[in-house]
Amino acid sequence: MNKYNHKKIEAKWQKFWLTKKTFFAKDFSRKLKKYVLVEFPYPSGAGLHMGHLRPYVAGDVYSRYHRMKGFETLFPIGWDAFGLPAENYAIKMGVHPSKTTETNIKNAKKQMLSWGLSFDFSREVNTTDPSYYKWTQWLFLQFFKKGLAYESTGVINWCPKDKTGLANEEVIDGKCERCGTTVEKKELRQWYLKITAYAEKLLEGLKNLPEWPEAVKLQQENWIGKKTGINITYNFDLKNNYVLLHGFKGTPDGIFFPSLKKELNKQGVKYQAPQLPNASEPTEEEQVSFVLQNCQFDENTILFGHSLGAVVAMKVLEKLPIKIAGLVLAGGFTEPRFKDRPRNYHAKFNWKFDFETIKNKAKSITVLSDPTDFAIPIEQGKILSQKLNGALIEQNGLKPHFTNEEEPLILNILLPQITCFTTRPDTNFGATFVVLGPEHPLLKDRNILGIEEKIWKEIEQYQKQAVEAADMDRTAENRKKTGVFTGLYCINTLNNFKMPLYVADYVLGNVGTGAVVGVPGHDKRDFEFAQVFKLEVKRVVQKNANDAGDITSLDQVQEDEGIMVNSDFLNGMDIHAATEKIMDYMVEKGYGKRVINYKLRDWVFSRQRYWGEPIPLIHCEDCGTVPVPEKDLPVKLPNVKKYEPTGTGESPLADIEKWVKTKCPKCKKLAWRETNTMPQWAGSSWYWLRYADSKNAKEFASLKKQKYWTPVDVYFGGMEHTTLHLLYSRFWNLFLYDQGLVSQSEPYAKRHPHGIVLGPDGEKMSKSRGNVVNPDDIVKTYGSDTLRMYELFLGPHEAMVSWNNKGVVGVRRFLDRVWGWVNEIAEAPHQKSAGRKVGRSEVGESEVKDTEKVERSLNRLIKKITEDIEAFRFNTCISAFMEFHNEVKDEFITLESVKKFLVLLYPFAPHISEELYQRIGKSKSQTTLQTASWPSFDPVMIIDKTVEIVLQINGRVKGKITAPSGSEETAVKELVMQLPAVKQALVGESVKRVIFVKDRLINLVI
RNA sequence: GCCUUGGUGGCGGAAUUGGUAUACGCACUAGGUUUAGGACCUAGCGAGGGUAACCUCUUGAGAGUUCGAGUCUCUCCCAAGGCACCA
């Protein structure tokens, strides 16, 4: 008999499948569809490893099974090929990343084929292919057009090694997800995708995913981090009055003016907000003299101007005879150079300013500049603050050019109030201080709060330290609390308590409002802070009657349960009820606002690297940021010689003048391309849609094909992508769904995560540990069928397992035995052979049948394999095959039954199954088992004729009896009573109770 | 600190969902076969006691519910993963 030569037969069948296109899926087939997806790999130089193998084999088994079950099954693959390694290799070796990528893809594909994976290679996609990233760019522009892709300057995570900005999701334990380098903070202009706008939908969507593991959903939920609470605003004691000047074509009842006036009224602050004359055709002469004649100024006046109103304000100050308290300019400018279009008034104003005079007329000067301003170039803010020696605050308006109905920044600057977010307003009766994070906008300039010069120096020093310390030290455990007292006090409106205002770095700038109200009695961090600065600690929550009195140590701080005390009208209430009551109360009284806070941050979407999709935007001096027209997509990556990241926050593309300089699509004037590229996660945020229609040159994927194939029925992948790719792609899909561009709101009906495969030593596989098991080595020695089966046999698919080099042989031995067994049957039909009874039934000999044992074992096996594949219990499938073979190897079995066994084995070990199937069929022409249909089982055949029934006395096993299956209690009891062991046990006792479980056990209670 | 999932032989892991704990595989022991090694075949293999049939104990620890608990409930310990001075 010939030996099981895995090399020969595996190569043979792999070639057969490829040439016959066995696994190509048909669009719009009449069959029910099944879309099985695995995460497409990054084609690295090191090739694919165990981490890839695990989900791929699971997906393969699942796909092959469903094809046999009669589903039109799509099991596609592609290449997520943008990314750092190819680029780093290019830097080192000078080989273009596209070349490296091409070679690596070729190798990875060879590996996939050698593992016998049934991918549909006709739909292969490659994220670095211009025909693919054309659509990545096109999709990005949909975000841009809806205002969900925006540019902003902010402190972001920066990897000093990869020299690029990172998204929050890419920072793991303070380190770069790619290279493990400790991440720094850097203030940079970046592109963002507004994922926060979808926070609620992303959260809600999870409820419609019953087939996702709870752990995955929970992790996304925690990452989104929804918190409901209340923003409480605390006031200072103010003596100021205000003069508010609106802009061009404006009125004192437009944009944010009403909300501003409302707030001033509420606090009883005096203000004047005149309608300036001829707002649509303004002249300097007319407007300035109007203000000087109609408005009253004194030393407590703060003069505010928005847009052209800022120009008027400066001109007013030039002529004003007295000195005032402050000047605040929002969206102001010094020359009539606008980004959008010229204004009719530019000739009616004198654009020379007497900055020295203006400077001397106001004690403090603040300039507010919006980087997203559509009209005023951002340099204007800088120029104004420099010339006037004033504080510059660059911050996005809620609408560009500060034109929203509410502009909190302006409100905050004019009326220095402090807003604190809290989920526990019930404890506010115990609030004794207020803390601002060092990044707080009120601390951008001394003038805003009017902090004393001496204290201000201290604060500046503290801020500098906090920024330098970065997140690493700042979040370190058990860190001693530090801070600086501002010399100011806020009023706790509930009890008029004067709360000292501190600056401290335990309050983080990007959490909540960046300011915290300190309740030292009921928050451990606040308590620690209070101890350092010897601040008052008040008890307002009591766990039980015993713990009244002062709180003097950390473990007495009661955080999350108890009854209210010392809290006026909340006394005696449970904290949860009290929270609700006080929120209603605060909202009603107008000093609180219910808010929902999310931990989720907007997605930093630009990278300062070469090997990524260019962001398809053009910057024009006159037209602003303009999208590249669809007909000009894709914006191809230029060929360059130098790939090095500059490290300055500019992409290497910025150096390629020929590429950067272009024409504005709108006005055709000279303009500049955006030089940042997209992050790794861009291409994978929509790839499953492309598989449905991978060749489409007109759309990213037609709705018709999407409707046939999507959603993905099962998505195999790693837990590590839960808050990265999995969240990002849900976001893209939800957005595209809202635009009517995709047919399903959720992309993946079912997610099945896998555990990682550890090395033989139980440690994570890594080159440095030397414990890497290369799947290709296993293929060489034992064959891919063995590799696949052993990988599944290791343990539950979702569990972490460690590879055992010795264990592999067990699976190989099993396949060897199967090989010998089936060959023997094929060669010696219908006769005793080598001491075994084998035979065939398909030659018209109706008397030839399986033995009862075979019949029962086979039916059980069919049931087991079918159910276990559906439930992803692949490891127990392998055991079941072995058990089956052990049971029937010496039994008389028909060829028909052997074939059924091979069909069951096929999804797991396809090569050997195909080969053996062909051998028993004795057919010369090759067909594939893939087209065979999945066997069904007869439930009656599963039941044993006789069963073992366990005898228990008082719940302890005392013996076993054999009885016909289905025996009733009386019959079994009679049988049992005859047993000597029972008779002995019953001497002097009587049976009080009998518990009977059919076909399983009888328990006598005596 | 909070959240999630786990803890079963020497090892990887099964257990019809409350009903014979340790299936299947590895390792190990003995025998057979082989020129030898490997491979293969047969038998054994949770721990303790007994010549033996058999007895006792055992699913991280302890308690509870039940005729009966690896499985349910409570407390604690340990491990992995996630979040984190998150207000």
PDB file of N, CA and C in Angstrom, chain A residues 370-447:
ATOM      1  N   ASP A 370      -9.979  81.871  15.532  1.00  0.00           N
ATOM      2  CA  ASP A 370     -10.520  80.555  15.198  1.00  0.00           C
ATOM      3  C   ASP A 370      -9.756  79.970  14.010  1.00  0.00           C
ATOM      4  N   PRO A 371      -9.022  78.887  14.203  1.00  0.00           N
ATOM      5  CA  PRO A 371      -8.256  78.296  13.090  1.00  0.00           C
ATOM      6  C   PRO A 371      -9.147  77.842  11.938  1.00  0.00           C
ATOM      7  N   THR A 372     -10.422  77.613  12.196  1.00  0.00           N
ATOM      8  CA  THR A 372     -11.303  77.145  11.116  1.00  0.00           C
ATOM      9  C   THR A 372     -12.046  78.316  10.477  1.00  0.00           C
ATOM     10  N   ASP A 373     -11.640  79.522  10.818  1.00  0.00           N
ATOM     11  CA  ASP A 373     -12.316  80.715  10.296  1.00  0.00           C
ATOM     12  C   ASP A 373     -12.339  80.691   8.767  1.00  0.00           C
ATOM     13  N   PHE A 374     -13.529  80.925   8.177  1.00  0.00           N
ATOM     14  CA  PHE A 374     -13.617  80.903   6.716  1.00  0.00           C
ATOM     15  C   PHE A 374     -13.202  82.239   6.097  1.00  0.00           C
ATOM     16  N   ALA A 375     -13.227  83.324   6.901  1.00  0.00           N
ATOM     17  CA  ALA A 375     -12.991  84.649   6.344  1.00  0.00           C
ATOM     18  C   ALA A 375     -11.629  85.225   6.717  1.00  0.00           C
ATOM     19  N   ILE A 376     -11.266  85.047   7.980  1.00  0.00           N
ATOM     20  CA  ILE A 376     -10.067  85.720   8.474  1.00  0.00           C
ATOM     21  C   ILE A 376      -8.875  84.762   8.468  1.00  0.00           C
ATOM     22  N   PRO A 377      -7.796  85.109   7.793  1.00  0.00           N
ATOM     23  CA  PRO A 377      -6.605  84.252   7.836  1.00  0.00           C
ATOM     24  C   PRO A 377      -6.091  84.120   9.273  1.00  0.00           C
ATOM     25  N   ILE A 378      -5.601  82.949   9.598  1.00  0.00           N
ATOM     26  CA  ILE A 378      -5.246  82.663  10.990  1.00  0.00           C
ATOM     27  C   ILE A 378      -4.105  83.568  11.492  1.00  0.00           C
ATOM     28  N   GLU A 379      -3.261  84.061  10.551  1.00  0.00           N
ATOM     29  CA  GLU A 379      -2.149  84.930  10.954  1.00  0.00           C
ATOM     30  C   GLU A 379      -2.659  86.210  11.611  1.00  0.00           C
ATOM     31  N   GLN A 380      -3.865  86.601  11.280  1.00  0.00           N
ATOM     32  CA  GLN A 380      -4.394  87.862  11.801  1.00  0.00           C
ATOM     33  C   GLN A 380      -4.439  87.879  13.326  1.00  0.00           C
ATOM     34  N   GLY A 381      -4.818  86.732  13.883  1.00  0.00           N
ATOM     35  CA  GLY A 381      -4.865  86.642  15.339  1.00  0.00           C
ATOM     36  C   GLY A 381      -3.485  86.871  15.926  1.00  0.00           C
ATOM     37  N   LYS A 382      -2.482  86.236  15.279  1.00  0.00           N
ATOM     38  CA  LYS A 382      -1.109  86.358  15.771  1.00  0.00           C
ATOM     39  C   LYS A 382      -0.644  87.815  15.684  1.00  0.00           C
ATOM     40  N   ILE A 383      -0.929  88.430  14.531  1.00  0.00           N
ATOM     41  CA  ILE A 383      -0.509  89.825  14.326  1.00  0.00           C
ATOM     42  C   ILE A 383      -1.118  90.724  15.406  1.00  0.00           C
ATOM     43  N   LEU A 384      -2.435  90.555  15.627  1.00  0.00           N
ATOM     44  CA  LEU A 384      -3.120  91.387  16.613  1.00  0.00           C
ATOM     45  C   LEU A 384      -2.523  91.246  18.004  1.00  0.00           C
ATOM     46  N   SER A 385      -2.300  89.982  18.399  1.00  0.00           N
ATOM     47  CA  SER A 385      -1.808  89.778  19.762  1.00  0.00           C
ATOM     48  C   SER A 385      -0.397  90.319  19.926  1.00  0.00           C
ATOM     49  N   GLN A 386       0.407  90.196  18.839  1.00  0.00           N
ATOM     50  CA  GLN A 386       1.771  90.723  18.914  1.00  0.00           C
ATOM     51  C   GLN A 386       1.783  92.239  19.014  1.00  0.00           C
ATOM     52  N   LYS A 387       1.029  92.869  18.113  1.00  0.00           N
ATOM     53  CA  LYS A 387       1.026  94.337  18.073  1.00  0.00           C
ATOM     54  C   LYS A 387       0.468  94.917  19.361  1.00  0.00           C
ATOM     55  N   LEU A 388      -0.503  94.199  19.946  1.00  0.00           N
ATOM     56  CA  LEU A 388      -1.169  94.749  21.137  1.00  0.00           C
ATOM     57  C   LEU A 388      -0.603  94.176  22.430  1.00  0.00           C
ATOM     58  N   ASN A 389       0.358  93.250  22.273  1.00  0.00           N
ATOM     59  CA  ASN A 389       0.929  92.585  23.440  1.00  0.00           C
ATOM     60  C   ASN A 389      -0.167  91.962  24.305  1.00  0.00           C
ATOM     61  N   GLY A 390      -1.100  91.299  23.616  1.00  0.00           N
ATOM     62  CA  GLY A 390      -2.234  90.710  24.337  1.00  0.00           C
ATOM     63  C   GLY A 390      -2.184  89.190  24.308  1.00  0.00           C
ATOM     64  N   ALA A 391      -3.055  88.589  25.083  1.00  0.00           N
ATOM     65  CA  ALA A 391      -3.139  87.131  25.133  1.00  0.00           C
ATOM     66  C   ALA A 391      -3.804  86.627  23.862  1.00  0.00           C
ATOM     67  N   LEU A 392      -3.185  85.584  23.255  1.00  0.00           N
ATOM     68  CA  LEU A 392      -3.781  85.006  22.046  1.00  0.00           C
ATOM     69  C   LEU A 392      -4.392  83.657  22.396  1.00  0.00           C
ATOM     70  N   ILE A 393      -5.670  83.502  22.078  1.00  0.00           N
ATOM     71  CA  ILE A 393      -6.306  82.212  22.305  1.00  0.00           C
ATOM     72  C   ILE A 393      -6.787  81.681  20.968  1.00  0.00           C
ATOM     73  N   GLU A 394      -6.101  80.634  20.489  1.00  0.00           N
ATOM     74  CA  GLU A 394      -6.492  80.021  19.215  1.00  0.00           C
ATOM     75  C   GLU A 394      -7.326  78.794  19.545  1.00  0.00           C
ATOM     76  N   GLN A 395      -8.583  78.867  19.202  1.00  0.00           N
ATOM     77  CA  GLN A 395      -9.456  77.746  19.533  1.00  0.00           C
ATOM     78  C   GLN A 395     -10.617  77.736  18.558  1.00  0.00           C
ATOM     79  N   ASN A 396     -11.008  76.514  18.124  1.00  0.00           N
ATOM     80  CA  ASN A 396     -12.104  76.423  17.171  1.00  0.00           C
ATOM     81  C   ASN A 396     -13.380  76.986  17.760  1.00  0.00           C
ATOM     82  N   GLY A 397     -14.076  77.818  16.981  1.00  0.00           N
ATOM     83  CA  GLY A 397     -15.416  78.211  17.367  1.00  0.00           C
ATOM     84  C   GLY A 397     -16.344  77.028  17.139  1.00  0.00           C
ATOM     85  N   LEU A 398     -17.502  77.046  17.781  1.00  0.00           N
ATOM     86  CA  LEU A 398     -18.438  75.952  17.528  1.00  0.00           C
ATOM     87  C   LEU A 398     -18.875  75.997  16.073  1.00  0.00           C
ATOM     88  N   LYS A 399     -18.975  77.211  15.522  1.00  0.00           N
ATOM     89  CA  LYS A 399     -19.085  77.373  14.072  1.00  0.00           C
ATOM     90  C   LYS A 399     -17.923  78.268  13.667  1.00  0.00           C
ATOM     91  N   PRO A 400     -17.375  78.080  12.436  1.00  0.00           N
ATOM     92  CA  PRO A 400     -16.236  78.904  12.023  1.00  0.00           C
ATOM     93  C   PRO A 400     -16.502  80.403  12.182  1.00  0.00           C
ATOM     94  N   HIS A 401     -15.478  81.146  12.518  1.00  0.00           N
ATOM     95  CA  HIS A 401     -15.574  82.587  12.701  1.00  0.00           C
ATOM     96  C   HIS A 401     -16.503  82.944  13.862  1.00  0.00           C
ATOM     97  N   PHE A 402     -16.593  82.049  14.814  1.00  0.00           N
ATOM     98  CA  PHE A 402     -17.432  82.274  16.012  1.00  0.00           C
ATOM     99  C   PHE A 402     -18.840  82.722  15.637  1.00  0.00           C
ATOM    100  N   THR A 403     -19.557  81.917  14.894  1.00  0.00           N
ATOM    101  CA  THR A 403     -20.882  82.354  14.451  1.00  0.00           C
ATOM    102  C   THR A 403     -21.993  81.435  14.937  1.00  0.00           C
ATOM    103  N   ASN A 404     -21.687  80.614  15.917  1.00  0.00           N
ATOM    104  CA  ASN A 404     -22.731  79.736  16.457  1.00  0.00           C
ATOM    105  C   ASN A 404     -23.664  80.526  17.388  1.00  0.00           C
ATOM    106  N   GLU A 405     -24.819  79.920  17.690  1.00  0.00           N
ATOM    107  CA  GLU A 405     -25.761  80.593  18.594  1.00  0.00           C
ATOM    108  C   GLU A 405     -25.182  80.747  19.990  1.00  0.00           C
ATOM    109  N   GLU A 406     -24.340  79.771  20.340  1.00  0.00           N
ATOM    110  CA  GLU A 406     -23.636  79.906  21.613  1.00  0.00           C
ATOM    111  C   GLU A 406     -22.166  79.729  21.325  1.00  0.00           C
ATOM    112  N   GLU A 407     -21.345  80.615  21.858  1.00  0.00           N
ATOM    113  CA  GLU A 407     -19.904  80.458  21.711  1.00  0.00           C
ATOM    114  C   GLU A 407     -19.298  80.510  23.119  1.00  0.00           C
ATOM    115  N   PRO A 408     -19.167  79.329  23.719  1.00  0.00           N
ATOM    116  CA  PRO A 408     -18.746  79.254  25.119  1.00  0.00           C
ATOM    117  C   PRO A 408     -17.396  79.923  25.365  1.00  0.00           C
ATOM    118  N   LEU A 409     -16.514  79.886  24.357  1.00  0.00           N
ATOM    119  CA  LEU A 409     -15.200  80.479  24.555  1.00  0.00           C
ATOM    120  C   LEU A 409     -15.348  81.978  24.846  1.00  0.00           C
ATOM    121  N   ILE A 410     -16.167  82.651  24.054  1.00  0.00           N
ATOM    122  CA  ILE A 410     -16.361  84.090  24.223  1.00  0.00           C
ATOM    123  C   ILE A 410     -17.003  84.392  25.575  1.00  0.00           C
ATOM    124  N   LEU A 411     -18.017  83.573  25.885  1.00  0.00           N
ATOM    125  CA  LEU A 411     -18.691  83.740  27.173  1.00  0.00           C
ATOM    126  C   LEU A 411     -17.700  83.600  28.315  1.00  0.00           C
ATOM    127  N   ASN A 412     -16.841  82.588  28.171  1.00  0.00           N
ATOM    128  CA  ASN A 412     -15.864  82.294  29.216  1.00  0.00           C
ATOM    129  C   ASN A 412     -14.858  83.419  29.407  1.00  0.00           C
ATOM    130  N   ILE A 413     -14.466  84.033  28.284  1.00  0.00           N
ATOM    131  CA  ILE A 413     -13.462  85.085  28.359  1.00  0.00           C
ATOM    132  C   ILE A 413     -14.067  86.351  28.968  1.00  0.00           C
ATOM    133  N   LEU A 414     -15.298  86.671  28.544  1.00  0.00           N
ATOM    134  CA  LEU A 414     -15.924  87.900  29.035  1.00  0.00           C
ATOM    135  C   LEU A 414     -16.374  87.775  30.480  1.00  0.00           C
ATOM    136  N   LEU A 415     -16.906  86.612  30.775  1.00  0.00           N
ATOM    137  CA  LEU A 415     -17.452  86.383  32.109  1.00  0.00           C
ATOM    138  C   LEU A 415     -16.718  85.216  32.702  1.00  0.00           C
ATOM    139  N   PRO A 416     -15.588  85.443  33.288  1.00  0.00           N
ATOM    140  CA  PRO A 416     -14.831  84.291  33.764  1.00  0.00           C
ATOM    141  C   PRO A 416     -15.636  83.489  34.771  1.00  0.00           C
ATOM    142  N   GLN A 417     -16.157  82.399  34.261  1.00  0.00           N
ATOM    143  CA  GLN A 417     -16.899  81.475  35.103  1.00  0.00           C
ATOM    144  C   GLN A 417     -16.167  80.158  35.008  1.00  0.00           C
ATOM    145  N   ILE A 418     -16.391  79.328  35.949  1.00  0.00           N
ATOM    146  CA  ILE A 418     -15.765  78.018  35.872  1.00  0.00           C
ATOM    147  C   ILE A 418     -16.855  76.975  35.835  1.00  0.00           C
ATOM    148  N   THR A 419     -16.797  76.137  34.794  1.00  0.00           N
ATOM    149  CA  THR A 419     -17.787  75.088  34.662  1.00  0.00           C
ATOM    150  C   THR A 419     -17.122  73.763  34.986  1.00  0.00           C
ATOM    151  N   CYS A 420     -17.739  73.037  35.889  1.00  0.00           N
ATOM    152  CA  CYS A 420     -17.205  71.730  36.272  1.00  0.00           C
ATOM    153  C   CYS A 420     -18.215  70.660  35.918  1.00  0.00           C
ATOM    154  N   PHE A 421     -17.709  69.571  35.355  1.00  0.00           N
ATOM    155  CA  PHE A 421     -18.573  68.430  35.080  1.00  0.00           C
ATOM    156  C   PHE A 421     -18.539  67.495  36.285  1.00  0.00           C
ATOM    157  N   THR A 422     -19.714  67.005  36.666  1.00  0.00           N
ATOM    158  CA  THR A 422     -19.734  66.000  37.730  1.00  0.00           C
ATOM    159  C   THR A 422     -20.872  65.023  37.516  1.00  0.00           C
ATOM    160  N   THR A 423     -20.614  63.773  37.897  1.00  0.00           N
ATOM    161  CA  THR A 423     -21.673  62.774  37.851  1.00  0.00           C
ATOM    162  C   THR A 423     -22.323  62.671  39.226  1.00  0.00           C
ATOM    163  N   ARG A 424     -21.750  63.377  40.182  1.00  0.00           N
ATOM    164  CA  ARG A 424     -22.252  63.267  41.555  1.00  0.00           C
ATOM    165  C   ARG A 424     -22.581  64.639  42.164  1.00  0.00           C
ATOM    166  N   PRO A 425     -23.545  65.352  41.569  1.00  0.00           N
ATOM    167  CA  PRO A 425     -23.876  66.675  42.109  1.00  0.00           C
ATOM    168  C   PRO A 425     -24.457  66.589  43.522  1.00  0.00           C
ATOM    169  N   ASP A 426     -24.884  65.400  43.921  1.00  0.00           N
ATOM    170  CA  ASP A 426     -25.439  65.230  45.271  1.00  0.00           C
ATOM    171  C   ASP A 426     -24.414  65.578  46.348  1.00  0.00           C
ATOM    172  N   THR A 427     -23.134  65.430  45.991  1.00  0.00           N
ATOM    173  CA  THR A 427     -22.104  65.706  46.996  1.00  0.00           C
ATOM    174  C   THR A 427     -21.698  67.182  47.019  1.00  0.00           C
ATOM    175  N   ASN A 428     -22.385  68.006  46.208  1.00  0.00           N
ATOM    176  CA  ASN A 428     -21.957  69.395  46.082  1.00  0.00           C
ATOM    177  C   ASN A 428     -22.070  70.204  47.360  1.00  0.00           C
ATOM    178  N   PHE A 429     -22.916  69.734  48.275  1.00  0.00           N
ATOM    179  CA  PHE A 429     -22.977  70.412  49.579  1.00  0.00           C
ATOM    180  C   PHE A 429     -21.660  70.248  50.327  1.00  0.00           C
ATOM    181  N   GLY A 430     -20.888  69.269  49.897  1.00  0.00           N
ATOM    182  CA  GLY A 430     -19.604  69.026  50.549  1.00  0.00           C
ATOM    183  C   GLY A 430     -18.425  69.566  49.748  1.00  0.00           C
ATOM    184  N   ALA A 431     -18.730  70.400  48.721  1.00  0.00           N
ATOM    185  CA  ALA A 431     -17.655  70.949  47.895  1.00  0.00           C
ATOM    186  C   ALA A 431     -16.941  72.058  48.663  1.00  0.00           C
ATOM    187  N   THR A 432     -15.601  71.973  48.727  1.00  0.00           N
ATOM    188  CA  THR A 432     -14.879  72.992  49.492  1.00  0.00           C
ATOM    189  C   THR A 432     -13.794  73.689  48.692  1.00  0.00           C
ATOM    190  N   PHE A 433     -13.536  73.237  47.460  1.00  0.00           N
ATOM    191  CA  PHE A 433     -12.564  73.944  46.619  1.00  0.00           C
ATOM    192  C   PHE A 433     -12.821  73.607  45.153  1.00  0.00           C
ATOM    193  N   VAL A 434     -12.164  74.353  44.262  1.00  0.00           N
ATOM    194  CA  VAL A 434     -12.295  74.124  42.827  1.00  0.00           C
ATOM    195  C   VAL A 434     -10.900  74.031  42.237  1.00  0.00           C
ATOM    196  N   VAL A 435     -10.724  73.102  41.285  1.00  0.00           N
ATOM    197  CA  VAL A 435      -9.402  72.911  40.686  1.00  0.00           C
ATOM    198  C   VAL A 435      -9.486  73.019  39.168  1.00  0.00           C
ATOM    199  N   LEU A 436      -8.580  73.797  38.607  1.00  0.00           N
ATOM    200  CA  LEU A 436      -8.454  73.864  37.154  1.00  0.00           C
ATOM    201  C   LEU A 436      -7.259  73.015  36.730  1.00  0.00           C
ATOM    202  N   GLY A 437      -7.432  72.286  35.627  1.00  0.00           N
ATOM    203  CA  GLY A 437      -6.278  71.600  35.052  1.00  0.00           C
ATOM    204  C   GLY A 437      -5.330  72.631  34.473  1.00  0.00           C
ATOM    205  N   PRO A 438      -4.032  72.337  34.390  1.00  0.00           N
ATOM    206  CA  PRO A 438      -3.061  73.328  33.903  1.00  0.00           C
ATOM    207  C   PRO A 438      -3.335  73.772  32.461  1.00  0.00           C
ATOM    208  N   GLU A 439      -4.040  72.911  31.689  1.00  0.00           N
ATOM    209  CA  GLU A 439      -4.314  73.247  30.283  1.00  0.00           C
ATOM    210  C   GLU A 439      -5.555  74.116  30.141  1.00  0.00           C
ATOM    211  N   HIS A 440      -6.210  74.428  31.235  1.00  0.00           N
ATOM    212  CA  HIS A 440      -7.509  75.095  31.141  1.00  0.00           C
ATOM    213  C   HIS A 440      -7.405  76.419  30.385  1.00  0.00           C
ATOM    214  N   PRO A 441      -8.353  76.684  29.465  1.00  0.00           N
ATOM    215  CA  PRO A 441      -8.283  77.917  28.661  1.00  0.00           C
ATOM    216  C   PRO A 441      -8.263  79.194  29.503  1.00  0.00           C
ATOM    217  N   LEU A 442      -8.849  79.164  30.675  1.00  0.00           N
ATOM    218  CA  LEU A 442      -8.835  80.364  31.518  1.00  0.00           C
ATOM    219  C   LEU A 442      -7.421  80.687  32.004  1.00  0.00           C
ATOM    220  N   LEU A 443      -6.519  79.704  31.850  1.00  0.00           N
ATOM    221  CA  LEU A 443      -5.148  79.926  32.306  1.00  0.00           C
ATOM    222  C   LEU A 443      -4.204  80.209  31.148  1.00  0.00           C
ATOM    223  N   LYS A 444      -4.790  80.500  29.966  1.00  0.00           N
ATOM    224  CA  LYS A 444      -3.924  80.802  28.819  1.00  0.00           C
ATOM    225  C   LYS A 444      -3.261  82.163  28.995  1.00  0.00           C
ATOM    226  N   ASP A 445      -3.893  83.004  29.745  1.00  0.00           N
ATOM    227  CA  ASP A 445      -3.317  84.329  29.943  1.00  0.00           C
ATOM    228  C   ASP A 445      -3.728  84.851  31.314  1.00  0.00           C
ATOM    229  N   ARG A 446      -2.826  85.590  31.901  1.00  0.00           N
ATOM    230  CA  ARG A 446      -3.070  86.175  33.213  1.00  0.00           C
ATOM    231  C   ARG A 446      -4.301  87.093  33.194  1.00  0.00           C
ATOM    232  N   ASN A 447      -4.496  87.779  32.058  1.00  0.00           N
ATOM    233  CA  ASN A 447      -5.544  88.781  31.947  1.00  0.00           C
ATOM    234  C   ASN A 447      -6.947  88.227  32.099  1.00  0.00           C
TER     235      ASN A 447
END
